[in-house]
GROMACS .gro file of C-alpha atoms in nm:
model
  374
    1MET     CA    1   1.554  -0.493  -0.680
    2PRO     CA    2   1.801  -0.204  -0.660
    3ASP     CA    3   1.994  -0.113  -0.346
    4THR     CA    4   1.825   0.229  -0.352
    5LYS     CA    5   1.521   0.070  -0.186
    6PRO     CA    6   1.516   0.185   0.178
    7ASP     CA    7   1.612  -0.086   0.431
    8LEU     CA    8   1.689  -0.346   0.163
    9THR     CA    9   2.000  -0.553   0.240
   10PHE     CA   10   2.197  -0.812   0.042
   11ASP     CA   11   2.384  -1.124   0.150
   12GLU     CA   12   2.723  -1.245   0.028
   13ARG     CA   13   2.553  -1.397  -0.280
   14GLY     CA   14   2.409  -1.058  -0.375
   15VAL     CA   15   2.059  -1.181  -0.289
   16CYS     CA   16   1.827  -0.924  -0.129
   17ASN     CA   17   1.649  -0.995   0.196
   18ALA     CA   18   1.307  -1.001   0.022
   19CYS     CA   19   1.426  -1.304  -0.177
   20GLN     CA   20   1.585  -1.451   0.135
   21ASN     CA   21   1.253  -1.418   0.317
   22PHE     CA   22   1.075  -1.597   0.035
   23GLU     CA   23   1.333  -1.878   0.035
   24LYS     CA   24   1.268  -1.934   0.407
   25ARG     CA   25   0.896  -1.987   0.349
   26ALA     CA   26   0.970  -2.335   0.213
   27SER     CA   27   1.076  -2.445   0.562
   28VAL     CA   28   0.780  -2.291   0.746
   29ASP     CA   29   0.542  -2.537   0.912
   30TRP     CA   30   0.229  -2.387   0.759
   31PRO     CA   31  -0.016  -2.644   0.904
   32ASN     CA   32   0.113  -2.552   1.250
   33ARG     CA   33   0.083  -2.181   1.170
   34ARG     CA   34  -0.277  -2.241   1.063
   35LYS     CA   35  -0.349  -2.413   1.395
   36ALA     CA   36  -0.198  -2.117   1.578
   37LEU     CA   37  -0.425  -1.883   1.383
   38GLN     CA   38  -0.729  -2.094   1.468
   39GLY     CA   39  -0.629  -2.081   1.834
   40LEU     CA   40  -0.593  -1.705   1.817
   41PHE     CA   41  -0.936  -1.672   1.657
   42ASP     CA   42  -1.094  -1.902   1.913
   43HIS     CA   43  -0.950  -1.689   2.193
   44PHE     CA   44  -1.095  -1.367   2.054
   45LYS     CA   45  -1.430  -1.530   1.980
   46SER     CA   46  -1.473  -1.605   2.349
   47ALA     CA   47  -1.297  -1.298   2.490
   48THR     CA   48  -1.456  -1.024   2.277
   49LYS     CA   49  -1.781  -0.880   2.413
   50SER     CA   50  -1.866  -0.681   2.101
   51LYS     CA   51  -2.110  -0.806   1.837
   52TRP     CA   52  -1.805  -0.843   1.611
   53ASN     CA   53  -1.499  -1.044   1.714
   54CYS     CA   54  -1.251  -0.885   1.471
   55ILE     CA   55  -1.200  -0.595   1.233
   56VAL     CA   56  -1.080  -0.645   0.878
   57PRO     CA   57  -0.954  -0.320   0.718
   58VAL     CA   58  -1.062  -0.342   0.354
   59SER     CA   59  -1.024  -0.147   0.031
   60GLY     CA   60  -1.217  -0.386  -0.191
   61GLY     CA   61  -0.899  -0.506  -0.360
   62LYS     CA   62  -0.773  -0.859  -0.413
   63ASP     CA   63  -0.597  -0.892  -0.076
   64SER     CA   64  -0.866  -0.747   0.147
   65THR     CA   65  -1.134  -0.951  -0.031
   66TYR     CA   66  -0.922  -1.260   0.031
   67GLN     CA   67  -0.877  -1.161   0.397
   68VAL     CA   68  -1.253  -1.139   0.443
   69LEU     CA   69  -1.304  -1.476   0.277
   70LYS     CA   70  -1.045  -1.644   0.501
   71VAL     CA   71  -1.177  -1.484   0.820
   72LEU     CA   72  -1.527  -1.608   0.737
   73GLU     CA   73  -1.383  -1.952   0.661
   74PHE     CA   74  -1.246  -1.961   1.016
   75GLY     CA   75  -1.589  -1.882   1.156
   76MET     CA   76  -1.524  -1.524   1.263
   77LYS     CA   77  -1.779  -1.241   1.266
   78PRO     CA   78  -1.586  -0.946   1.118
   79LEU     CA   79  -1.663  -0.577   1.099
   80CYS     CA   80  -1.508  -0.464   0.773
   81VAL     CA   81  -1.376  -0.107   0.784
   82VAL     CA   82  -1.310   0.103   0.476
   83ALA     CA   83  -1.095   0.416   0.503
   84THR     CA   84  -1.207   0.572   0.176
   85THR     CA   85  -0.927   0.654  -0.067
   86CYS     CA   86  -0.850   1.007  -0.186
   87SER     CA   87  -0.986   0.977  -0.541
   88LEU     CA   88  -1.203   0.667  -0.551
   89THR     CA   89  -1.237   0.497  -0.889
   90GLU     CA   90  -1.557   0.352  -1.027
   91ILE     CA   91  -1.416  -0.001  -1.014
   92GLY     CA   92  -1.301   0.065  -0.657
   93ARG     CA   93  -1.657   0.152  -0.555
   94ARG     CA   94  -1.792  -0.164  -0.719
   95ASN     CA   95  -1.535  -0.380  -0.541
   96ILE     CA   96  -1.626  -0.229  -0.203
   97GLN     CA   97  -1.989  -0.315  -0.278
   98ASN     CA   98  -1.877  -0.668  -0.368
   99ILE     CA   99  -1.729  -0.717  -0.021
  100ARG     CA  100  -2.070  -0.635   0.129
  101LYS     CA  101  -2.214  -0.918  -0.079
  102LEU     CA  102  -1.983  -1.170   0.091
  103GLY     CA  103  -2.210  -1.151   0.395
  104VAL     CA  104  -2.042  -0.905   0.631
  105ASP     CA  105  -2.115  -0.581   0.813
  106LEU     CA  106  -1.915  -0.297   0.660
  107LEU     CA  107  -1.842   0.050   0.794
  108GLU     CA  108  -1.706   0.311   0.553
  109PHE     CA  109  -1.532   0.619   0.693
  110SER     CA  110  -1.474   0.910   0.456
  111PRO     CA  111  -1.259   1.192   0.599
  112ASP     CA  112  -1.340   1.558   0.533
  113PRO     CA  113  -1.264   1.603   0.159
  114LEU     CA  114  -1.154   1.966   0.199
  115VAL     CA  115  -0.898   1.871   0.463
  116ARG     CA  116  -0.795   1.571   0.252
  117LYS     CA  117  -0.743   1.796  -0.051
  118ARG     CA  118  -0.508   2.021   0.146
  119LEU     CA  119  -0.321   1.719   0.280
  120ASN     CA  120  -0.278   1.577  -0.071
  121ARG     CA  121  -0.122   1.905  -0.185
  122ILE     CA  122   0.103   1.931   0.120
  123GLY     CA  123   0.210   1.569   0.082
  124LEU     CA  124   0.294   1.623  -0.284
  125PHE     CA  125   0.493   1.944  -0.239
  126GLU     CA  126   0.657   1.875   0.099
  127ILE     CA  127   0.752   1.507   0.084
  128GLY     CA  128   0.673   1.403  -0.273
  129ASP     CA  129   0.377   1.183  -0.179
  130ILE     CA  130   0.029   1.281  -0.291
  131SER     CA  131  -0.111   0.980  -0.103
  132TRP     CA  132   0.014   1.070   0.246
  133PRO     CA  133  -0.336   1.104   0.400
  134GLU     CA  134  -0.455   0.779   0.246
  135HIS     CA  135  -0.159   0.574   0.362
  136VAL     CA  136  -0.181   0.711   0.715
  137GLY     CA  137  -0.559   0.683   0.736
  138ILE     CA  138  -0.575   0.318   0.633
  139PHE     CA  139  -0.378   0.237   0.948
  140THR     CA  140  -0.523   0.488   1.196
  141ILE     CA  141  -0.896   0.475   1.114
  142PRO     CA  142  -0.945   0.098   1.168
  143VAL     CA  143  -0.762   0.124   1.502
  144GLN     CA  144  -0.985   0.414   1.605
  145ILE     CA  145  -1.289   0.199   1.520
  146ALA     CA  146  -1.141  -0.089   1.718
  147VAL     CA  147  -1.117   0.133   2.026
  148GLU     CA  148  -1.460   0.291   1.972
  149PHE     CA  149  -1.639  -0.044   1.936
  150SER     CA  150  -1.418  -0.243   2.177
  151ILE     CA  151  -1.303  -0.489   1.911
  152PRO     CA  152  -0.942  -0.579   1.996
  153LEU     CA  153  -0.841  -0.797   1.699
  154LEU     CA  154  -0.750  -0.644   1.361
  155ILE     CA  155  -0.669  -0.867   1.064
  156TRP     CA  156  -0.419  -0.710   0.822
  157GLY     CA  157  -0.285  -0.877   0.507
  158GLU     CA  158   0.084  -0.912   0.438
  159ASN     CA  159   0.382  -0.782   0.633
  160SER     CA  160   0.524  -0.563   0.356
  161GLN     CA  161   0.866  -0.564   0.522
  162ASN     CA  162   0.878  -0.942   0.477
  163GLU     CA  163   0.727  -0.946   0.126
  164TYR     CA  164   0.930  -0.660  -0.023
  165GLY     CA  165   1.233  -0.645   0.206
  166GLY     CA  166   1.293  -0.440   0.518
  167PRO     CA  167   1.495  -0.416   0.839
  168GLU     CA  168   1.568  -0.738   1.026
  169HIS     CA  169   1.364  -0.646   1.335
  170ALA     CA  170   1.046  -0.605   1.124
  171ILE     CA  171   1.079  -0.894   0.879
  172GLY     CA  172   0.955  -1.164   1.117
  173SER     CA  173   0.690  -0.952   1.287
  174THR     CA  174   0.343  -1.105   1.301
  175ARG     CA  175   0.182  -0.792   1.446
  176LEU     CA  176   0.111  -0.436   1.339
  177ASP     CA  177   0.128  -0.183   1.620
  178ARG     CA  178   0.201   0.187   1.666
  179GLN     CA  179   0.576   0.133   1.622
  180TRP     CA  180   0.522  -0.047   1.290
  181LEU     CA  181   0.291   0.231   1.172
  182GLU     CA  182   0.537   0.507   1.260
  183GLU     CA  183   0.824   0.328   1.086
  184PHE     CA  184   0.652   0.182   0.779
  185GLY     CA  185   0.301   0.329   0.760
  186GLY     CA  186   0.379   0.602   0.510
  187LEU     CA  187   0.448   0.900   0.738
  188LEU     CA  188   0.775   0.975   0.555
  189GLY     CA  189   0.882   1.209   0.833
  190LEU     CA  190   0.564   1.419   0.815
  191ARG     CA  191   0.388   1.401   1.152
  192VAL     CA  192   0.042   1.519   1.247
  193SER     CA  193   0.206   1.757   1.496
  194ASP     CA  194   0.399   1.912   1.203
  195LEU     CA  195   0.073   1.981   1.022
  196VAL     CA  196  -0.075   2.156   1.326
  197GLU     CA  197   0.233   2.365   1.393
  198SER     CA  198   0.331   2.457   1.036
  199PHE     CA  199   0.016   2.445   0.823
  200GLY     CA  200  -0.261   2.580   1.044
  201PHE     CA  201  -0.466   2.266   1.093
  202SER     CA  202  -0.645   2.201   1.418
  203GLU     CA  203  -0.620   1.861   1.586
  204ALA     CA  204  -0.992   1.819   1.514
  205ASP     CA  205  -0.920   1.863   1.142
  206LEU     CA  206  -0.669   1.581   1.159
  207ALA     CA  207  -0.860   1.348   1.392
  208PRO     CA  208  -0.886   1.062   1.137
  209TYR     CA  209  -0.507   1.056   1.099
  210ILE     CA  210  -0.420   1.029   1.467
  211TYR     CA  211  -0.343   0.693   1.623
  212PRO     CA  212  -0.547   0.648   1.944
  213PRO     CA  213  -0.374   0.718   2.276
  214SER     CA  214  -0.169   0.430   2.414
  215ASP     CA  215  -0.381   0.396   2.727
  216GLU     CA  216  -0.697   0.346   2.519
  217VAL     CA  217  -0.525   0.095   2.292
  218GLU     CA  218  -0.400  -0.096   2.596
  219ARG     CA  219  -0.740  -0.080   2.769
  220ILE     CA  220  -0.907  -0.248   2.473
  221GLY     CA  221  -0.608  -0.477   2.414
  222VAL     CA  222  -0.585  -0.386   2.046
  223THR     CA  223  -0.393  -0.654   1.860
  224GLY     CA  224  -0.317  -0.626   1.489
  225ILE     CA  225  -0.194  -0.941   1.313
  226PHE     CA  226  -0.065  -1.007   0.961
  227LEU     CA  227  -0.265  -1.288   0.802
  228GLY     CA  228   0.033  -1.355   0.576
  229SER     CA  229   0.233  -1.460   0.881
  230PHE     CA  230  -0.004  -1.754   0.935
  231LEU     CA  231  -0.114  -1.852   0.584
  232PRO     CA  232   0.096  -1.872   0.264
  233TRP     CA  233   0.065  -1.536   0.089
  234ASP     CA  234   0.061  -1.479  -0.286
  235GLY     CA  235  -0.100  -1.183  -0.461
  236LEU     CA  236  -0.189  -1.372  -0.779
  237SER     CA  237  -0.348  -1.655  -0.585
  238ASN     CA  238  -0.537  -1.404  -0.371
  239MET     CA  239  -0.663  -1.234  -0.686
  240LEU     CA  240  -0.787  -1.557  -0.842
  241VAL     CA  241  -0.972  -1.658  -0.527
  242SER     CA  242  -1.120  -1.310  -0.491
  243GLN     CA  243  -1.212  -1.293  -0.859
  244ALA     CA  244  -1.405  -1.616  -0.818
  245HIS     CA  245  -1.605  -1.432  -0.548
  246GLY     CA  246  -1.685  -1.123  -0.750
  247LEU     CA  247  -1.369  -0.912  -0.754
  248GLU     CA  248  -1.353  -0.696  -1.066
  249THR     CA  249  -1.017  -0.628  -1.235
  250PHE     CA  250  -0.924  -0.367  -1.496
  251GLY     CA  251  -0.887  -0.610  -1.787
  252ARG     CA  252  -0.547  -0.487  -1.906
  253ALA     CA  253  -0.222  -0.376  -1.745
  254ILE     CA  254  -0.262  -0.051  -1.554
  255GLU     CA  255  -0.023   0.236  -1.625
  256GLY     CA  256   0.309   0.194  -1.445
  257THR     CA  257   0.245  -0.172  -1.363
  258MET     CA  258   0.254  -0.510  -1.536
  259LEU     CA  259  -0.076  -0.626  -1.386
  260ASP     CA  260  -0.446  -0.552  -1.421
  261TYR     CA  261  -0.543  -0.622  -1.059
  262GLU     CA  262  -0.330  -0.390  -0.842
  263ASN     CA  263  -0.405  -0.035  -0.717
  264LEU     CA  264  -0.756  -0.034  -0.861
  265ASP     CA  265  -0.925   0.199  -0.616
  266ASN     CA  266  -0.747   0.536  -0.638
  267PHE     CA  267  -0.684   0.753  -0.944
  268GLN     CA  268  -0.391   0.917  -0.760
  269ALA     CA  269  -0.202   0.586  -0.738
  270GLY     CA  270  -0.014   0.657  -1.061
  271VAL     CA  271   0.125   0.983  -0.925
  272HIS     CA  272   0.226   0.814  -0.600
  273GLU     CA  273   0.410   0.536  -0.781
  274TYR     CA  274   0.579   0.779  -1.019
  275PHE     CA  275   0.742   0.963  -0.730
  276LYS     CA  276   0.868   0.632  -0.597
  277PHE     CA  277   1.041   0.585  -0.932
  278LEU     CA  278   1.188   0.938  -0.923
  279LYS     CA  279   1.324   0.894  -0.570
  280PHE     CA  280   1.450   0.536  -0.586
  281GLY     CA  281   1.473   0.440  -0.954
  282PHE     CA  282   1.210   0.166  -0.945
  283GLY     CA  283   0.832   0.152  -0.949
  284ARG     CA  284   0.543  -0.086  -0.912
  285ALA     CA  285   0.630  -0.286  -1.223
  286THR     CA  286   0.962  -0.376  -1.057
  287ASP     CA  287   0.783  -0.486  -0.740
  288HIS     CA  288   0.545  -0.704  -0.938
  289ALA     CA  289   0.814  -0.853  -1.160
  290CYS     CA  290   1.018  -0.950  -0.853
  291LEU     CA  291   0.718  -1.122  -0.693
  292HIS     CA  292   0.672  -1.334  -1.005
  293ILE     CA  293   1.045  -1.404  -1.052
  294ARG     CA  294   1.068  -1.537  -0.693
  295ARG     CA  295   0.780  -1.771  -0.763
  296GLY     CA  296   0.931  -1.897  -1.089
  297ARG     CA  297   0.660  -1.756  -1.314
  298ILE     CA  298   0.896  -1.543  -1.524
  299SER     CA  299   1.272  -1.525  -1.564
  300ARG     CA  300   1.486  -1.235  -1.450
  301SER     CA  301   1.555  -1.138  -1.813
  302GLU     CA  302   1.181  -1.135  -1.884
  303GLY     CA  303   1.128  -0.924  -1.574
  304LEU     CA  304   1.390  -0.672  -1.684
  305GLU     CA  305   1.224  -0.635  -2.023
  306ILE     CA  306   0.884  -0.579  -1.861
  307VAL     CA  307   1.031  -0.320  -1.625
  308ARG     CA  308   1.209  -0.136  -1.906
  309LYS     CA  309   0.877  -0.101  -2.089
  310ARG     CA  310   0.639  -0.043  -1.798
  311ASP     CA  311   0.822   0.114  -1.504
  312GLY     CA  312   0.841   0.486  -1.441
  313ARG     CA  313   0.648   0.614  -1.741
  314PHE     CA  314   0.538   0.976  -1.696
  315PRO     CA  315   0.182   0.940  -1.557
  316TRP     CA  316  -0.014   1.113  -1.832
  317SER     CA  317  -0.317   0.913  -1.723
  318TYR     CA  318  -0.421   0.649  -1.474
  319MET     CA  319  -0.689   0.394  -1.559
  320GLU     CA  320  -0.773   0.625  -1.850
  321ARG     CA  321  -0.830   0.937  -1.637
  322PRO     CA  322  -0.601   1.216  -1.767
  323LEU     CA  323  -0.333   1.349  -1.534
  324VAL     CA  324  -0.460   1.705  -1.569
  325GLU     CA  325  -0.797   1.597  -1.425
  326ILE     CA  326  -0.630   1.413  -1.138
  327LEU     CA  327  -0.419   1.720  -1.056
  328LYS     CA  328  -0.717   1.955  -1.091
  329GLU     CA  329  -0.881   1.781  -0.795
  330ILE     CA  330  -0.608   1.929  -0.573
  331ASP     CA  331  -0.561   2.256  -0.765
  332VAL     CA  332  -0.219   2.171  -0.912
  333SER     CA  333  -0.119   2.271  -1.266
  334LEU     CA  334   0.080   2.044  -1.496
  335ASP     CA  335   0.373   2.289  -1.491
  336ASP     CA  336   0.380   2.292  -1.112
  337PHE     CA  337   0.364   1.913  -1.112
  338VAL     CA  338   0.666   1.883  -1.342
  339GLU     CA  339   0.857   2.128  -1.122
  340VAL     CA  340   0.792   1.927  -0.807
  341CYS     CA  341   0.882   1.606  -0.995
  342ASP     CA  342   1.222   1.750  -1.082
  343ARG     CA  343   1.275   1.862  -0.724
  344PHE     CA  344   1.230   1.509  -0.587
  345THR     CA  345   1.421   1.328  -0.863
  346ASN     CA  346   1.738   1.146  -0.758
  347ARG     CA  347   1.961   1.274  -1.037
  348ASP     CA  348   2.225   1.008  -0.976
  349LEU     CA  349   1.985   0.752  -1.119
  350PHE     CA  350   1.889   0.928  -1.443
  351THR     CA  351   2.076   1.064  -1.743
  352SER     CA  352   2.139   1.438  -1.785
  353ASP     CA  353   2.275   1.656  -2.065
  354SER     CA  354   2.600   1.855  -2.051
  355SER     CA  355   2.418   2.138  -1.871
  356GLY     CA  356   2.290   1.908  -1.599
  357ASN     CA  357   1.930   1.904  -1.723
  358LEU     CA  358   1.745   1.575  -1.701
  359LYS     CA  359   1.703   1.405  -2.037
  360ARG     CA  360   1.350   1.311  -2.142
  361ASP     CA  361   1.208   1.133  -2.442
  362SER     CA  362   0.921   1.271  -2.653
  363ARG     CA  363   0.669   1.152  -2.394
  364GLY     CA  364   0.847   1.316  -2.101
  365ASN     CA  365   0.995   0.991  -1.971
  366LEU     CA  366   1.327   0.998  -1.787
  367MET     CA  367   1.602   0.753  -1.882
  368LYS     CA  368   1.779   0.553  -1.615
  369VAL     CA  369   2.156   0.532  -1.602
  370ASN     CA  370   2.132   0.159  -1.531
  371TYR     CA  371   1.833  -0.058  -1.614
  372ASP     CA  372   1.952  -0.396  -1.489
  373ASN     CA  373   2.016  -0.285  -1.127
  374LEU     CA  374   2.347  -0.472  -1.110
   0.00000   0.00000   0.00000
């Protein structure tokens, strides 16, 4: 991992806090954590008056499928809530249907597509994130449903600040609340109030992206927990378990990654990850390689070779859908896309010619100044 990742810190050995967090898992009393989770579930089973005693936010992917399986294993009656992605893939739709087959009630909320389209464009041009509405909605919509149906317990997956590295105060958190959302939920400094004041939206337009008022959250006693804080968490293991219960994967490594089972549900994911590479010099392939290096599945040198080949490629397509079609959905031309890419590129991380222009290969790929992150 490079030190350009926000909130990543390193110890005197040069080891990042994501690796430090993983090292500490060996000393965790997981059987005791499991008992604590069972106690928590037992409490909400008896205290919740709704037909459902918890909400599981789901996308249909490997982790949310695993979450549903574990919640059912503990004897809970979940309401699964889908906040539909911006540009749902065919495999994403099939995996959502697969979750239904596990034996659960599922509620799918699809925000106004015309508002969503405008938000995608604004996110891309203003903050370099085409997926702003998706990443906000996946946190706000399930909480809104929790308040509406009086279901206080929400079961999230991993604490990303622990898994990928983050500030000390968030690394050990077992709960997801409004503060966590505002700091790590993908807002990137763009608030709903900004959209009302500067872009002509009404609050009604943006209702799905607004976290419920604090008094309502407190009245229901909304509690969001990270399942990964109570059970050992591993994406590959989650995938294998989920695959055994019907999860469908892509069958070959997806563009910009080294895996065939991540980011399956949204055609815009490739654009989102590309901007991460432009801003910070690393992409999803780096994230995945690091997860496998920590677990001893590949060496660091193998990870570097994978990253050099897979990370940060210009997103000409995603899961075989051409970039021009993905951009057409939000009325953006390829030329405008390249212009906004250049505007958000951290030029300290990439090579330039004598005139200061970014160097690109024949496929439009930028070249990093330093590939080994040392």
